[in-house]
Amino acid sequence: MVRNVIGSVLALAGATAAVWSPFRDWYDGRPGRDYRVQDLFNGITGAGSGIAASVLLPLAFGALIALIGVVLRSRLLVALAGLIVLGFTVLWMVRQGQAAGSLTVSTDGRGLGDGVAMAAGGGVLMLIGAVVMSGRPRQRTYEPHPAAPPAEADDWGPYGPDPTGPVPYRQNPYHLRPDDEARPYGETRPHEAQPYGDQGRRGDEGPHGDGYGPDGPPTLPAPNKRDEW
C-alpha cells in the first residue's frame, strides 16, 4: 500500500513535469511548443508550430498513460509512459544536435534549456515510480481439496455391508452347540458319563449347597481316640 502511494506520487510528478516542459525553453531560448512533431522524424527546421502539433502531443500522451497506470495501479503502464516521454526527448536531442552540429549548455540562455531537463527528468521519475510501485495485489485462487477415493465395494470391515447384521462377536464366540446354549449350567446330557464320579462336576448343587453333588463333600475316617488315664 505504501509503495503504491509513493510510486504514484513519483509517476504523477513526472507526468506533470513532462506536460509542463514544452512551455519552457528547449534550445537557444526557443520553447518546446515551437517544435513540430514531424521535425522529430524529418529534421529540425526553423518553422514554427501550433501547440496541438508540437512536441507537447507525444509528451501529453505519455502523461495520460501514466495517469491511467496510476489509477489502475499498473506498473507496466507507468513504465511505458516513462519510456515514451524519455524516448521522444532523446529523439529531439539527436535531431537538434544534427541541425546545430553540437549541443551546448551555457548559463546565458544559449544551448539546452531547462525544458529539456524537465522532460527528461519527468520520464525518469515515471520509471522510478513504476519500480517503486507494488502493483495490484494478486488474487489467490483456492483449489478444493481432492475428494477421498471411494471405498472398495467389498471392504466393509468386520461389520459387513449390513451394520445391523451378525458380526464376529455375535456369532457364538465359545463355539457352543445349540443344545449347550439351551441347557442350564451344570446339567449333563443323558449319554455323557459323569467325569467326576458320583460327586458330579464342580458347580452341581447338592443338599449342602457346596457344589459337591448329592452325596456332599468327601469325608475322612474318624481319628483314633487316645487312651484315657
PDB file of C-alpha atoms in Angstrom, residues 10-212:
ATOM      1  CA  LEU A  10       6.559   9.973  -8.330  1.00  0.00           C
ATOM      2  CA  ALA A  11       4.719   8.999 -11.512  1.00  0.00           C
ATOM      3  CA  LEU A  12       2.317  11.941 -11.251  1.00  0.00           C
ATOM      4  CA  ALA A  13       5.191  14.334 -10.593  1.00  0.00           C
ATOM      5  CA  GLY A  14       6.986  13.024 -13.666  1.00  0.00           C
ATOM      6  CA  ALA A  15       3.845  13.353 -15.800  1.00  0.00           C
ATOM      7  CA  THR A  16       3.360  16.952 -14.625  1.00  0.00           C
ATOM      8  CA  ALA A  17       6.958  17.846 -15.461  1.00  0.00           C
ATOM      9  CA  ALA A  18       6.644  16.260 -18.906  1.00  0.00           C
ATOM     10  CA  VAL A  19       3.491  18.235 -19.754  1.00  0.00           C
ATOM     11  CA  TRP A  20       4.932  21.497 -18.412  1.00  0.00           C
ATOM     12  CA  SER A  21       8.286  21.159 -20.187  1.00  0.00           C
ATOM     13  CA  PRO A  22       7.132  22.278 -23.713  1.00  0.00           C
ATOM     14  CA  PHE A  23       6.247  25.681 -22.241  1.00  0.00           C
ATOM     15  CA  ARG A  24       9.852  26.180 -21.144  1.00  0.00           C
ATOM     16  CA  ASP A  25      12.925  26.930 -23.268  1.00  0.00           C
ATOM     17  CA  TRP A  26      14.437  23.951 -25.016  1.00  0.00           C
ATOM     18  CA  TYR A  27      17.284  25.354 -27.077  1.00  0.00           C
ATOM     19  CA  ASP A  28      18.625  28.859 -27.565  1.00  0.00           C
ATOM     20  CA  GLY A  29      15.554  30.388 -25.936  1.00  0.00           C
ATOM     21  CA  ARG A  30      13.160  28.565 -28.251  1.00  0.00           C
ATOM     22  CA  PRO A  31      10.298  26.891 -26.321  1.00  0.00           C
ATOM     23  CA  GLY A  32       9.398  23.303 -26.864  1.00  0.00           C
ATOM     24  CA  ARG A  33       5.927  24.092 -28.127  1.00  0.00           C
ATOM     25  CA  ASP A  34       7.549  25.736 -31.156  1.00  0.00           C
ATOM     26  CA  TYR A  35       8.986  22.438 -32.404  1.00  0.00           C
ATOM     27  CA  ARG A  36       6.765  20.412 -34.720  1.00  0.00           C
ATOM     28  CA  VAL A  37       6.225  16.700 -34.209  1.00  0.00           C
ATOM     29  CA  GLN A  38       7.304  15.916 -37.788  1.00  0.00           C
ATOM     30  CA  ASP A  39      10.619  17.685 -37.139  1.00  0.00           C
ATOM     31  CA  LEU A  40      11.498  14.826 -34.781  1.00  0.00           C
ATOM     32  CA  PHE A  41      11.479  12.465 -37.777  1.00  0.00           C
ATOM     33  CA  ASN A  42      12.433  14.752 -40.689  1.00  0.00           C
ATOM     34  CA  GLY A  43      14.911  17.054 -39.003  1.00  0.00           C
ATOM     35  CA  ILE A  44      14.686  20.289 -37.046  1.00  0.00           C
ATOM     36  CA  THR A  45      13.650  23.370 -39.051  1.00  0.00           C
ATOM     37  CA  GLY A  46      13.050  26.977 -38.176  1.00  0.00           C
ATOM     38  CA  ALA A  47       9.332  26.748 -38.955  1.00  0.00           C
ATOM     39  CA  GLY A  48       7.030  27.397 -36.057  1.00  0.00           C
ATOM     40  CA  SER A  49       4.225  25.109 -34.897  1.00  0.00           C
ATOM     41  CA  GLY A  50       0.964  25.263 -33.076  1.00  0.00           C
ATOM     42  CA  ILE A  51       0.571  23.733 -29.631  1.00  0.00           C
ATOM     43  CA  ALA A  52      -1.536  20.785 -30.855  1.00  0.00           C
ATOM     44  CA  ALA A  53       1.087  19.730 -33.437  1.00  0.00           C
ATOM     45  CA  SER A  54       4.162  20.416 -31.276  1.00  0.00           C
ATOM     46  CA  VAL A  55       6.239  18.037 -29.123  1.00  0.00           C
ATOM     47  CA  LEU A  56       3.599  18.613 -26.468  1.00  0.00           C
ATOM     48  CA  LEU A  57       1.474  15.971 -28.196  1.00  0.00           C
ATOM     49  CA  PRO A  58       3.689  12.887 -27.504  1.00  0.00           C
ATOM     50  CA  LEU A  59       4.614  14.173 -24.054  1.00  0.00           C
ATOM     51  CA  ALA A  60       0.955  14.690 -23.129  1.00  0.00           C
ATOM     52  CA  PHE A  61       0.147  11.241 -24.475  1.00  0.00           C
ATOM     53  CA  GLY A  62       2.813   9.726 -22.199  1.00  0.00           C
ATOM     54  CA  ALA A  63       1.432  11.677 -19.233  1.00  0.00           C
ATOM     55  CA  LEU A  64      -2.064  10.364 -19.958  1.00  0.00           C
ATOM     56  CA  ILE A  65      -0.816   6.765 -19.991  1.00  0.00           C
ATOM     57  CA  ALA A  66       0.957   7.413 -16.686  1.00  0.00           C
ATOM     58  CA  LEU A  67      -2.279   8.707 -15.171  1.00  0.00           C
ATOM     59  CA  ILE A  68      -4.179   5.624 -16.318  1.00  0.00           C
ATOM     60  CA  GLY A  69      -1.418   3.413 -14.903  1.00  0.00           C
ATOM     61  CA  VAL A  70      -1.667   5.130 -11.514  1.00  0.00           C
ATOM     62  CA  VAL A  71      -5.435   4.699 -11.405  1.00  0.00           C
ATOM     63  CA  LEU A  72      -5.183   1.018 -12.351  1.00  0.00           C
ATOM     64  CA  ARG A  73      -2.048   0.536 -10.223  1.00  0.00           C
ATOM     65  CA  SER A  74      -0.338  -0.898 -13.290  1.00  0.00           C
ATOM     66  CA  ARG A  75       3.436  -0.798 -13.175  1.00  0.00           C
ATOM     67  CA  LEU A  76       3.600  -1.705 -16.856  1.00  0.00           C
ATOM     68  CA  LEU A  77       1.596   1.326 -17.981  1.00  0.00           C
ATOM     69  CA  VAL A  78       3.589   3.715 -15.798  1.00  0.00           C
ATOM     70  CA  ALA A  79       6.864   2.322 -17.127  1.00  0.00           C
ATOM     71  CA  LEU A  80       5.574   2.569 -20.696  1.00  0.00           C
ATOM     72  CA  ALA A  81       4.678   6.234 -20.140  1.00  0.00           C
ATOM     73  CA  GLY A  82       8.163   6.956 -18.832  1.00  0.00           C
ATOM     74  CA  LEU A  83       9.737   5.295 -21.861  1.00  0.00           C
ATOM     75  CA  ILE A  84       7.549   7.331 -24.249  1.00  0.00           C
ATOM     76  CA  VAL A  85       8.461  10.668 -22.650  1.00  0.00           C
ATOM     77  CA  LEU A  86      12.135   9.812 -22.314  1.00  0.00           C
ATOM     78  CA  GLY A  87      12.292   8.384 -25.830  1.00  0.00           C
ATOM     79  CA  PHE A  88      10.834  11.467 -27.548  1.00  0.00           C
ATOM     80  CA  THR A  89      13.109  13.730 -25.500  1.00  0.00           C
ATOM     81  CA  VAL A  90      16.207  11.806 -26.561  1.00  0.00           C
ATOM     82  CA  LEU A  91      14.972  11.775 -30.178  1.00  0.00           C
ATOM     83  CA  TRP A  92      14.613  15.567 -30.106  1.00  0.00           C
ATOM     84  CA  MET A  93      18.128  15.935 -28.704  1.00  0.00           C
ATOM     85  CA  VAL A  94      19.509  13.807 -31.538  1.00  0.00           C
ATOM     86  CA  ARG A  95      17.707  15.848 -34.202  1.00  0.00           C
ATOM     87  CA  GLN A  96      18.706  19.135 -32.591  1.00  0.00           C
ATOM     88  CA  GLY A  97      22.330  18.040 -32.424  1.00  0.00           C
ATOM     89  CA  GLN A  98      22.235  17.146 -36.120  1.00  0.00           C
ATOM     90  CA  ALA A  99      20.743  20.538 -37.007  1.00  0.00           C
ATOM     91  CA  ALA A 100      23.068  22.645 -34.795  1.00  0.00           C
ATOM     92  CA  GLY A 101      26.142  20.474 -35.228  1.00  0.00           C
ATOM     93  CA  SER A 102      26.505  20.055 -31.445  1.00  0.00           C
ATOM     94  CA  LEU A 103      24.598  20.500 -28.220  1.00  0.00           C
ATOM     95  CA  THR A 104      25.851  23.058 -25.766  1.00  0.00           C
ATOM     96  CA  VAL A 105      24.852  24.096 -22.273  1.00  0.00           C
ATOM     97  CA  SER A 106      25.516  27.630 -21.015  1.00  0.00           C
ATOM     98  CA  THR A 107      24.297  29.960 -18.305  1.00  0.00           C
ATOM     99  CA  ASP A 108      23.447  32.862 -20.609  1.00  0.00           C
ATOM    100  CA  GLY A 109      20.353  31.205 -22.067  1.00  0.00           C
ATOM    101  CA  ARG A 110      22.071  29.682 -25.073  1.00  0.00           C
ATOM    102  CA  GLY A 111      22.162  25.950 -25.715  1.00  0.00           C
ATOM    103  CA  LEU A 112      19.939  23.441 -23.929  1.00  0.00           C
ATOM    104  CA  GLY A 113      17.250  24.969 -21.765  1.00  0.00           C
ATOM    105  CA  ASP A 114      15.514  23.820 -18.619  1.00  0.00           C
ATOM    106  CA  GLY A 115      12.552  22.498 -20.633  1.00  0.00           C
ATOM    107  CA  VAL A 116      14.669  19.579 -21.889  1.00  0.00           C
ATOM    108  CA  ALA A 117      15.776  18.824 -18.342  1.00  0.00           C
ATOM    109  CA  MET A 118      12.171  18.818 -17.159  1.00  0.00           C
ATOM    110  CA  ALA A 119      11.075  16.449 -19.928  1.00  0.00           C
ATOM    111  CA  ALA A 120      13.968  14.045 -19.326  1.00  0.00           C
ATOM    112  CA  GLY A 121      13.515  14.254 -15.567  1.00  0.00           C
ATOM    113  CA  GLY A 122       9.790  13.562 -15.911  1.00  0.00           C
ATOM    114  CA  GLY A 123      10.463  10.380 -17.879  1.00  0.00           C
ATOM    115  CA  VAL A 124      12.991   9.207 -15.288  1.00  0.00           C
ATOM    116  CA  LEU A 125      10.557   9.893 -12.437  1.00  0.00           C
ATOM    117  CA  MET A 126       7.919   7.766 -14.158  1.00  0.00           C
ATOM    118  CA  LEU A 127      10.350   4.873 -14.492  1.00  0.00           C
ATOM    119  CA  ILE A 128      11.327   5.177 -10.812  1.00  0.00           C
ATOM    120  CA  GLY A 129       7.663   5.300  -9.838  1.00  0.00           C
ATOM    121  CA  ALA A 130       6.990   2.111 -11.798  1.00  0.00           C
ATOM    122  CA  VAL A 131       9.829   0.376  -9.960  1.00  0.00           C
ATOM    123  CA  VAL A 132       8.650   1.561  -6.530  1.00  0.00           C
ATOM    124  CA  MET A 133       5.009   0.611  -7.052  1.00  0.00           C
ATOM    125  CA  SER A 134       3.984  -2.846  -5.880  1.00  0.00           C
ATOM    126  CA  GLY A 135       1.187  -3.114  -8.422  1.00  0.00           C
ATOM    127  CA  ARG A 136      -2.202  -4.673  -7.991  1.00  0.00           C
ATOM    128  CA  PRO A 137      -2.478  -7.477  -5.406  1.00  0.00           C
ATOM    129  CA  ARG A 138      -2.694 -10.913  -6.877  1.00  0.00           C
ATOM    130  CA  GLN A 139      -5.928 -12.731  -6.349  1.00  0.00           C
ATOM    131  CA  ARG A 140      -5.420 -16.065  -4.673  1.00  0.00           C
ATOM    132  CA  THR A 141      -7.306 -18.939  -6.115  1.00  0.00           C
ATOM    133  CA  TYR A 142      -8.337 -21.593  -3.649  1.00  0.00           C
ATOM    134  CA  GLU A 143      -8.481 -25.037  -5.153  1.00  0.00           C
ATOM    135  CA  PRO A 144     -10.801 -27.500  -3.464  1.00  0.00           C
ATOM    136  CA  HIS A 145      -9.173 -30.446  -1.802  1.00  0.00           C
ATOM    137  CA  PRO A 146      -9.396 -33.606  -3.845  1.00  0.00           C
ATOM    138  CA  ALA A 147     -12.162 -35.883  -2.691  1.00  0.00           C
ATOM    139  CA  ALA A 148     -11.163 -39.068  -0.943  1.00  0.00           C
ATOM    140  CA  PRO A 149     -11.303 -42.117  -3.174  1.00  0.00           C
ATOM    141  CA  PRO A 150     -14.450 -44.197  -2.622  1.00  0.00           C
ATOM    142  CA  ALA A 151     -14.076 -47.315  -0.548  1.00  0.00           C
ATOM    143  CA  GLU A 152     -13.990 -50.610  -2.324  1.00  0.00           C
ATOM    144  CA  ALA A 153     -17.299 -52.391  -2.657  1.00  0.00           C
ATOM    145  CA  ASP A 154     -16.158 -55.453  -0.666  1.00  0.00           C
ATOM    146  CA  ASP A 155     -14.241 -53.575   2.041  1.00  0.00           C
ATOM    147  CA  TRP A 156     -16.819 -53.251   4.836  1.00  0.00           C
ATOM    148  CA  GLY A 157     -14.654 -54.145   7.824  1.00  0.00           C
ATOM    149  CA  PRO A 158     -15.814 -56.601  10.496  1.00  0.00           C
ATOM    150  CA  TYR A 159     -19.433 -55.413  10.415  1.00  0.00           C
ATOM    151  CA  GLY A 160     -20.112 -56.393   6.826  1.00  0.00           C
ATOM    152  CA  PRO A 161     -22.360 -54.468   4.469  1.00  0.00           C
ATOM    153  CA  ASP A 162     -25.239 -54.564   6.963  1.00  0.00           C
ATOM    154  CA  PRO A 163     -24.322 -52.830  10.268  1.00  0.00           C
ATOM    155  CA  THR A 164     -27.328 -54.486  11.959  1.00  0.00           C
ATOM    156  CA  GLY A 165     -26.414 -57.962  10.770  1.00  0.00           C
ATOM    157  CA  PRO A 166     -24.268 -60.570  12.512  1.00  0.00           C
ATOM    158  CA  VAL A 167     -20.737 -59.577  13.465  1.00  0.00           C
ATOM    159  CA  PRO A 168     -17.866 -61.741  14.722  1.00  0.00           C
ATOM    160  CA  TYR A 169     -18.581 -61.242  18.423  1.00  0.00           C
ATOM    161  CA  ARG A 170     -22.251 -62.168  17.936  1.00  0.00           C
ATOM    162  CA  GLN A 171     -21.534 -65.493  16.275  1.00  0.00           C
ATOM    163  CA  ASN A 172     -21.138 -67.920  19.266  1.00  0.00           C
ATOM    164  CA  PRO A 173     -17.634 -66.909  20.442  1.00  0.00           C
ATOM    165  CA  TYR A 174     -17.310 -70.075  22.624  1.00  0.00           C
ATOM    166  CA  HIS A 175     -18.230 -72.492  19.811  1.00  0.00           C
ATOM    167  CA  LEU A 176     -21.110 -73.987  21.814  1.00  0.00           C
ATOM    168  CA  ARG A 177     -23.565 -76.347  20.297  1.00  0.00           C
ATOM    169  CA  PRO A 178     -27.215 -75.383  20.129  1.00  0.00           C
ATOM    170  CA  ASP A 179     -28.195 -77.852  22.874  1.00  0.00           C
ATOM    171  CA  ASP A 180     -25.436 -76.431  25.129  1.00  0.00           C
ATOM    172  CA  GLU A 181     -26.828 -72.959  24.823  1.00  0.00           C
ATOM    173  CA  ALA A 182     -30.325 -74.159  25.760  1.00  0.00           C
ATOM    174  CA  ARG A 183     -29.166 -76.433  28.652  1.00  0.00           C
ATOM    175  CA  PRO A 184     -28.762 -74.954  32.176  1.00  0.00           C
ATOM    176  CA  TYR A 185     -25.246 -74.760  33.503  1.00  0.00           C
ATOM    177  CA  GLY A 186     -24.083 -77.945  35.236  1.00  0.00           C
ATOM    178  CA  GLU A 187     -26.668 -80.261  33.661  1.00  0.00           C
ATOM    179  CA  THR A 188     -25.178 -83.167  31.745  1.00  0.00           C
ATOM    180  CA  ARG A 189     -26.551 -84.966  28.760  1.00  0.00           C
ATOM    181  CA  PRO A 190     -28.016 -88.402  29.288  1.00  0.00           C
ATOM    182  CA  HIS A 191     -25.461 -90.119  27.053  1.00  0.00           C
ATOM    183  CA  GLU A 192     -22.442 -88.388  28.615  1.00  0.00           C
ATOM    184  CA  ALA A 193     -20.644 -90.029  31.543  1.00  0.00           C
ATOM    185  CA  GLN A 194     -20.038 -88.028  34.660  1.00  0.00           C
ATOM    186  CA  PRO A 195     -16.296 -87.269  34.606  1.00  0.00           C
ATOM    187  CA  TYR A 196     -16.231 -86.647  38.347  1.00  0.00           C
ATOM    188  CA  GLY A 197     -17.880 -89.800  39.556  1.00  0.00           C
ATOM    189  CA  ASP A 198     -20.764 -89.683  41.978  1.00  0.00           C
ATOM    190  CA  GLN A 199     -19.750 -86.255  43.176  1.00  0.00           C
ATOM    191  CA  GLY A 200     -20.615 -84.640  39.841  1.00  0.00           C
ATOM    192  CA  ARG A 201     -18.979 -81.652  38.352  1.00  0.00           C
ATOM    193  CA  ARG A 202     -17.985 -78.785  40.491  1.00  0.00           C
ATOM    194  CA  GLY A 203     -20.848 -76.394  40.412  1.00  0.00           C
ATOM    195  CA  ASP A 204     -23.593 -79.064  40.672  1.00  0.00           C
ATOM    196  CA  GLU A 205     -25.708 -78.092  43.599  1.00  0.00           C
ATOM    197  CA  GLY A 206     -26.046 -80.726  46.364  1.00  0.00           C
ATOM    198  CA  PRO A 207     -28.078 -80.692  49.579  1.00  0.00           C
ATOM    199  CA  HIS A 208     -25.342 -78.696  51.268  1.00  0.00           C
ATOM    200  CA  GLY A 209     -25.166 -76.089  48.530  1.00  0.00           C
ATOM    201  CA  ASP A 210     -21.420 -76.625  48.324  1.00  0.00           C
ATOM    202  CA  GLY A 211     -21.189 -77.831  44.734  1.00  0.00           C
ATOM    203  CA  TYR A 212     -20.147 -81.475  45.574  1.00  0.00           C
TER     204      TYR A 212
END
